[in-house]
Amino acid sequence: MAADKVDPIHQFQITKILPIQVGNLDVSFTNSSLFMAATVIVATAFLVFASSNRSLVPNRWQLVAEMSYSFVANTLRDAAGKAGMQFFPLVFSLFMFVLVANLIGMFPYFFTVTSHIIVTFCLAMLVIGTVVVFGIWKHGFHFFGLFVPKGVPGALVPLVTVIEIISFLSRPISLSVRLFANMLAGHITLKVFAGFVVMLSAAGVTGVVGAILPLAMAVALTALEFLVAFLQAYVFTVLTCMYLNDAIHPGH
Amino acid sequence: MVDRPEGNRPDAERAGGRTDGETTASPPEPALADRLERLGASLEARRSEDGVEKSRVRSTGFAQAVKVASEFVAGVVVGAGIGWGIDRQLGTSPWALILFLLLGFAAGVLNVLRAEGKVAEAGARLREAERRRSSSPDGSGGDIA
């Protein structure tokens, strides 16, 4: 049936490329792993290649690499101050990983790593884990003052504290859901409109004429998806910087 | 970029005035340090300007919608999850779920208000309190850790 041919969810299916079983644990090398590895390799290769001939007047590749560096550096410096720059390697790696993964997903027939919530959730947990560990290591028990607001009537303090803790715990979830939902929704929409083109053009001359509209839509959506790919990497980076700011100075 | 001609002029004058002298290597050094300093200052100025501009830029409507929605849903989900976990551990079903679902709603609303900048960040509010405390004359605050 036509429904099988243009199944918009099929692109997110995980397939095993190299089945590996360790005890009861399934650690197979899947298409997701393949594209994660590809993301890391592409990002690394790009940066190494772009910075290979460090000229004073940069060529185009070097310019792009320098722009991405200063973009992330400025974002981090604005959000977390000069002390935040010690986290620059982490933040820059996250930004490049998410951005390259999103952009690789834009190729037809390629797998989008960031469209799976477990991947984005792991990235978010990495960030929050860093915040908590660094905050406690740096400030000790004082870090938990983040949850106890000042100037609240005594009777309300337990209630507000619980709400603050839930709010803190919801950060990794909202961080990961945002990235995942954007990528998933965008790719499904693209697939659906592309599917309309295929189905309509199979229905004779009138169908081909009618297919122009979804085709134009698909083209426009592709452009939008490139914007979203970049924007979501940026949003992820900004929020990472803001959370790190809490860890660096929870109460100065 | 704009102040480059100005930067060159004193250097050129100085170099022109001392061409007959024996030290041609030492005069450029203070000038260079001078210029480096000026470059650093202008970079710093540019940086703060960029920061102001960037914070003024609003993201697209769709991104805004997903952001607010995910903030709210995350609060509710975490609240429900905690309540469900407590119920499972203590066998108090369904009371903890009800209580924490409500608290989750409150946390979700707090998240949304915070995302929209209507409520100060927890860290920012704490810093404010700290600063007020340390600026007051009795201030021995901030030595808890």
XYZ file of C-alpha atoms in Angstrom:
397
model
C 0.000 0.000 0.000
C 0.934 3.625 -0.389
C 0.981 3.979 3.384
C 3.950 1.605 3.531
C 5.819 3.418 0.813
C 5.755 6.843 2.424
C 5.902 5.980 6.084
C 7.123 9.229 7.706
C 8.322 7.397 10.831
C 10.442 4.852 8.989
C 13.422 7.204 8.789
C 13.854 7.067 12.575
C 14.115 3.287 12.747
C 17.227 1.875 14.359
C 18.824 -0.962 12.421
C 21.699 -3.085 13.578
C 24.713 -2.939 11.345
C 27.059 -5.035 13.440
C 25.274 -7.106 16.134
C 27.338 -7.313 19.340
C 26.099 -9.027 22.477
C 27.959 -8.657 25.770
C 26.292 -10.860 28.371
C 22.688 -9.725 28.469
C 23.599 -6.341 27.091
C 22.906 -5.482 23.490
C 25.713 -3.151 22.410
C 25.263 -3.576 18.678
C 26.726 -1.061 16.310
C 23.598 0.515 14.824
C 22.948 3.096 12.163
C 22.608 5.607 15.003
C 26.114 4.726 16.222
C 27.398 5.002 12.683
C 26.060 8.526 12.281
C 27.263 9.568 15.726
C 30.735 8.414 14.750
C 30.337 10.191 11.411
C 29.320 13.382 13.250
C 32.401 13.297 15.441
C 34.678 12.515 12.510
C 33.194 15.230 10.300
C 33.365 17.876 13.039
C 36.942 16.938 13.969
C 38.112 16.700 10.379
C 36.547 20.046 9.541
C 38.184 21.841 12.458
C 41.581 20.179 11.943
C 41.511 20.887 8.227
C 40.260 24.449 8.655
C 42.953 25.323 11.166
C 45.773 23.489 9.394
C 47.327 26.475 7.632
C 46.970 29.157 10.246
C 47.314 32.243 8.123
C 46.892 35.770 9.419
C 44.409 36.474 6.654
C 42.115 33.464 6.937
C 40.801 31.568 3.958
C 37.129 30.588 3.872
C 37.485 27.360 5.860
C 39.544 28.986 8.558
C 37.074 31.860 8.705
C 34.164 29.495 9.338
C 36.120 27.679 12.051
C 37.100 30.957 13.700
C 33.537 32.222 13.485
C 32.202 29.132 15.217
C 34.881 29.485 17.878
C 34.185 33.137 18.615
C 30.429 32.579 18.405
C 30.493 29.953 21.148
C 33.093 31.882 23.139
C 30.971 35.038 23.092
C 27.843 33.124 24.053
C 29.618 31.505 26.970
C 31.255 34.745 28.087
C 27.952 36.630 27.983
C 26.082 33.997 29.971
C 28.646 32.799 32.505
C 31.301 35.510 32.604
C 35.062 35.034 32.299
C 35.015 32.168 34.830
C 32.787 30.270 32.433
C 35.579 29.978 29.895
C 37.003 26.970 31.769
C 34.017 25.055 30.390
C 34.697 26.173 26.844
C 35.917 22.745 25.622
C 32.717 21.105 26.856
C 30.390 23.757 25.466
C 32.155 23.954 22.111
C 32.137 20.164 21.737
C 28.425 20.057 22.514
C 27.673 22.854 20.056
C 29.669 21.275 17.247
C 28.206 17.821 17.903
C 24.602 19.021 17.884
C 25.103 21.329 14.915
C 26.916 18.766 12.766
C 24.465 16.011 13.743
C 21.536 18.254 12.772
C 23.136 19.239 9.481
C 24.118 15.666 8.577
C 20.485 14.722 9.185
C 19.486 17.114 6.413
C 20.979 14.845 3.736
C 18.332 12.621 2.151
C 18.494 8.999 3.380
C 20.741 9.986 6.294
C 19.864 9.253 9.882
C 19.310 12.172 12.262
C 21.013 11.326 15.549
C 19.369 14.180 17.461
C 15.847 13.026 16.539
C 16.056 10.336 19.228
C 15.247 11.541 22.708
C 17.704 9.197 24.403
C 20.587 10.884 22.587
C 19.504 14.424 23.454
C 18.642 13.326 26.986
C 22.153 11.937 27.458
C 23.616 15.233 26.249
C 21.362 17.134 28.663
C 22.287 14.823 31.549
C 25.940 15.416 30.745
C 25.337 19.146 31.152
C 23.278 18.880 34.341
C 25.687 16.323 35.780
C 28.540 18.733 35.168
C 26.562 21.538 36.828
C 25.749 19.499 39.929
C 29.196 17.918 40.345
C 31.067 21.148 39.725
C 28.666 23.150 41.913
C 29.033 20.804 44.880
C 32.787 20.466 44.397
C 33.240 24.208 44.220
C 30.688 25.445 46.745
C 29.983 22.407 48.902
C 26.667 22.442 50.710
C 26.208 26.096 49.804
C 25.270 24.986 46.275
C 21.918 23.717 47.548
C 21.062 27.294 48.491
C 19.994 27.456 44.842
C 16.785 25.713 45.860
C 15.912 27.800 48.911
C 14.735 31.233 47.849
C 15.358 34.135 50.181
C 12.627 36.450 51.431
C 9.831 33.878 51.430
C 7.534 33.569 54.496
C 8.692 30.691 56.708
C 5.597 28.566 56.275
C 5.949 28.566 52.506
C 9.652 27.666 52.382
C 9.209 23.849 52.175
C 6.587 24.178 49.461
C 8.613 26.620 47.397
C 11.748 24.541 47.860
C 10.037 21.430 46.504
C 8.771 23.422 43.528
C 12.268 24.786 42.921
C 13.744 21.276 43.045
C 11.168 19.994 40.554
C 11.900 22.993 38.384
C 15.624 22.201 38.505
C 15.062 18.525 37.732
C 12.863 19.426 34.777
C 15.731 21.270 33.102
C 17.417 18.273 31.468
C 14.013 17.093 30.266
C 12.971 20.383 28.719
C 16.467 20.781 27.258
C 16.372 17.374 25.603
C 12.689 17.451 24.605
C 13.142 20.782 22.853
C 15.976 19.587 20.623
C 14.425 16.202 19.944
C 10.919 17.542 19.252
C 12.185 20.172 16.840
C 14.220 17.687 14.823
C 11.536 14.994 14.872
C 8.693 17.330 13.905
C 10.723 18.960 11.152
C 11.769 15.694 9.555
C 8.268 14.200 9.734
C 6.771 17.313 8.123
C 9.333 17.209 5.345
C 8.639 13.542 4.722
C 4.871 14.036 4.675
C 5.021 16.855 2.131
C 7.495 14.920 -0.010
C 5.143 11.945 0.232
C 2.286 14.087 -1.105
C 4.366 14.881 -4.162
C 4.992 11.190 -4.856
C 1.381 10.153 -4.300
C -0.135 13.005 -6.336
C 2.208 12.646 -9.285
C 1.265 8.983 -9.489
C -2.333 10.048 -10.146
C -1.999 11.358 -13.710
C -1.658 14.815 -15.216
C -3.909 16.665 -12.774
C -1.949 15.082 -9.970
C 1.348 16.328 -11.371
C -0.060 19.849 -11.568
C -1.423 19.535 -8.052
C 1.936 18.264 -6.796
C 3.531 21.645 -7.431
C 2.115 23.057 -4.218
C 3.496 20.409 -1.809
C 6.773 20.464 -3.735
C 7.115 24.205 -3.150
C 6.219 23.590 0.467
C 8.889 20.901 0.798
C 11.505 23.239 -0.653
C 10.509 26.011 1.743
C 10.520 23.580 4.663
C 14.013 22.411 3.764
C 15.251 25.962 4.109
C 13.400 26.300 7.406
C 14.920 23.040 8.620
C 18.423 24.355 8.010
C 17.524 27.360 10.140
C 16.085 25.100 12.847
C 19.182 22.876 12.763
C 21.366 25.871 13.535
C 18.923 27.528 15.928
C 18.488 24.427 18.059
C 22.237 23.931 18.359
C 22.445 27.562 19.452
C 19.585 27.254 21.950
C 21.148 24.116 23.416
C 24.434 25.977 23.818
C 22.841 29.067 25.384
C 20.955 27.005 27.954
C 24.066 24.976 28.729
C 25.888 28.243 29.413
C 23.066 29.493 31.645
C 23.024 26.306 33.699
C 26.808 26.349 34.003
C 26.485 29.913 35.259
C 24.410 28.581 38.169
C 27.164 26.109 38.999
C 29.931 28.708 38.832
C 28.235 31.297 41.011
C 25.162 29.977 42.818
C 25.575 32.672 45.464
C 28.934 34.211 44.580
C 39.068 49.241 11.338
C 37.965 52.848 11.544
C 40.695 54.042 13.854
C 43.541 52.515 11.897
C 44.606 55.758 10.136
C 44.741 57.529 13.493
C 46.766 54.708 14.928
C 49.268 54.882 12.090
C 49.826 58.596 12.191
C 51.770 59.067 15.448
C 53.819 56.009 14.607
C 54.726 57.392 11.201
C 55.550 60.813 12.627
C 57.773 59.345 15.266
C 59.528 57.100 12.797
C 59.931 59.997 10.380
C 61.416 62.204 13.096
C 64.028 59.725 14.146
C 65.209 58.176 10.926
C 68.576 59.866 11.345
C 68.939 58.467 14.885
C 70.709 55.185 15.648
C 67.790 53.285 17.240
C 65.336 52.236 14.603
C 64.216 49.086 16.447
C 63.197 50.457 19.850
C 60.701 53.212 18.950
C 58.145 50.868 17.323
C 57.894 48.774 20.487
C 56.067 51.245 22.739
C 53.941 52.163 19.751
C 53.153 48.503 19.201
C 52.249 47.981 22.843
C 50.116 51.095 22.602
C 48.300 49.759 19.590
C 47.849 46.345 21.135
C 46.311 47.958 24.166
C 43.971 49.972 22.004
C 43.052 46.830 20.070
C 42.261 45.061 23.321
C 40.084 47.953 24.466
C 38.174 48.140 21.209
C 37.727 44.346 21.197
C 36.306 44.577 24.705
C 33.940 47.335 23.582
C 32.864 45.313 20.559
C 32.261 42.300 22.757
C 29.884 44.123 25.075
C 28.118 45.711 22.107
C 27.633 42.282 20.540
C 26.254 40.969 23.795
C 23.660 43.709 23.993
C 22.646 43.176 20.382
C 22.358 39.430 20.738
C 20.099 39.621 23.770
C 17.759 41.905 21.856
C 17.286 39.412 19.025
C 14.125 37.342 19.478
C 13.949 33.826 18.158
C 11.297 32.730 15.674
C 7.725 32.153 16.813
C 7.853 28.396 16.403
C 11.038 28.078 18.424
C 9.480 30.259 21.109
C 6.383 28.059 21.209
C 8.343 24.819 21.485
C 10.526 26.359 24.173
C 7.625 27.449 26.378
C 5.689 24.227 25.808
C 8.644 22.012 26.651
C 9.364 24.026 29.789
C 5.812 23.555 31.030
C 5.501 19.895 30.072
C 8.863 19.070 31.618
C 7.751 20.457 34.978
C 4.547 18.421 34.964
C 6.309 15.255 33.801
C 9.008 15.481 36.461
C 6.425 16.158 39.178
C 4.306 13.192 38.096
C 7.410 11.012 37.847
C 8.537 11.858 41.372
C 5.033 11.244 42.762
C 4.737 7.933 40.937
C 8.157 6.866 42.223
C 7.264 7.719 45.821
C 3.951 5.865 45.481
C 5.749 2.797 44.185
C 8.313 2.848 46.984
C 5.971 3.575 49.873
C 2.722 2.116 48.603
C 0.838 5.342 49.202
C -0.885 5.258 45.840
C -2.318 7.563 44.634
C -1.682 10.387 47.112
C 1.927 11.246 46.331
C 1.153 11.216 42.607
C -1.690 13.713 43.135
C 0.403 15.973 45.372
C 3.486 15.985 43.156
C 1.464 16.373 39.992
C 0.082 19.596 41.443
C 3.565 20.684 42.514
C 4.741 19.765 39.021
C 2.154 22.108 37.544
C 3.447 24.865 39.795
C 7.024 24.104 38.726
C 5.948 24.120 35.083
C 4.356 27.543 35.458
C 7.489 28.745 37.241
C 9.604 27.394 34.368
C 7.485 29.221 31.803
C 7.562 32.497 33.734
C 11.311 32.134 34.088
C 11.759 31.377 30.387
C 9.807 34.519 29.591
C 11.860 36.557 32.046
C 8.919 37.402 34.315
C 10.556 35.769 37.337
C 14.245 36.059 38.180
C 16.468 32.998 37.835
C 17.061 31.150 41.090
C 20.778 31.878 40.912
C 20.265 35.555 40.066
C 17.856 36.066 42.944
C 20.293 34.393 45.313
C 23.144 36.576 44.076
C 20.995 39.644 44.635
C 20.258 38.630 48.214
C 23.922 37.880 48.778
C 24.990 41.250 47.489
C 22.479 43.078 49.658
C 23.626 41.123 52.678
C 27.334 41.689 52.070
C 26.826 45.400 51.333
C 25.032 45.917 54.668
C 27.405 47.067 57.467
C 27.082 43.992 59.700
C 27.927 41.846 56.624
C 29.620 38.662 57.662
C 27.418 36.893 55.139
C 28.611 34.500 52.484
C 30.886 32.415 54.721
C 28.568 29.484 55.047
C 30.615 27.158 52.882
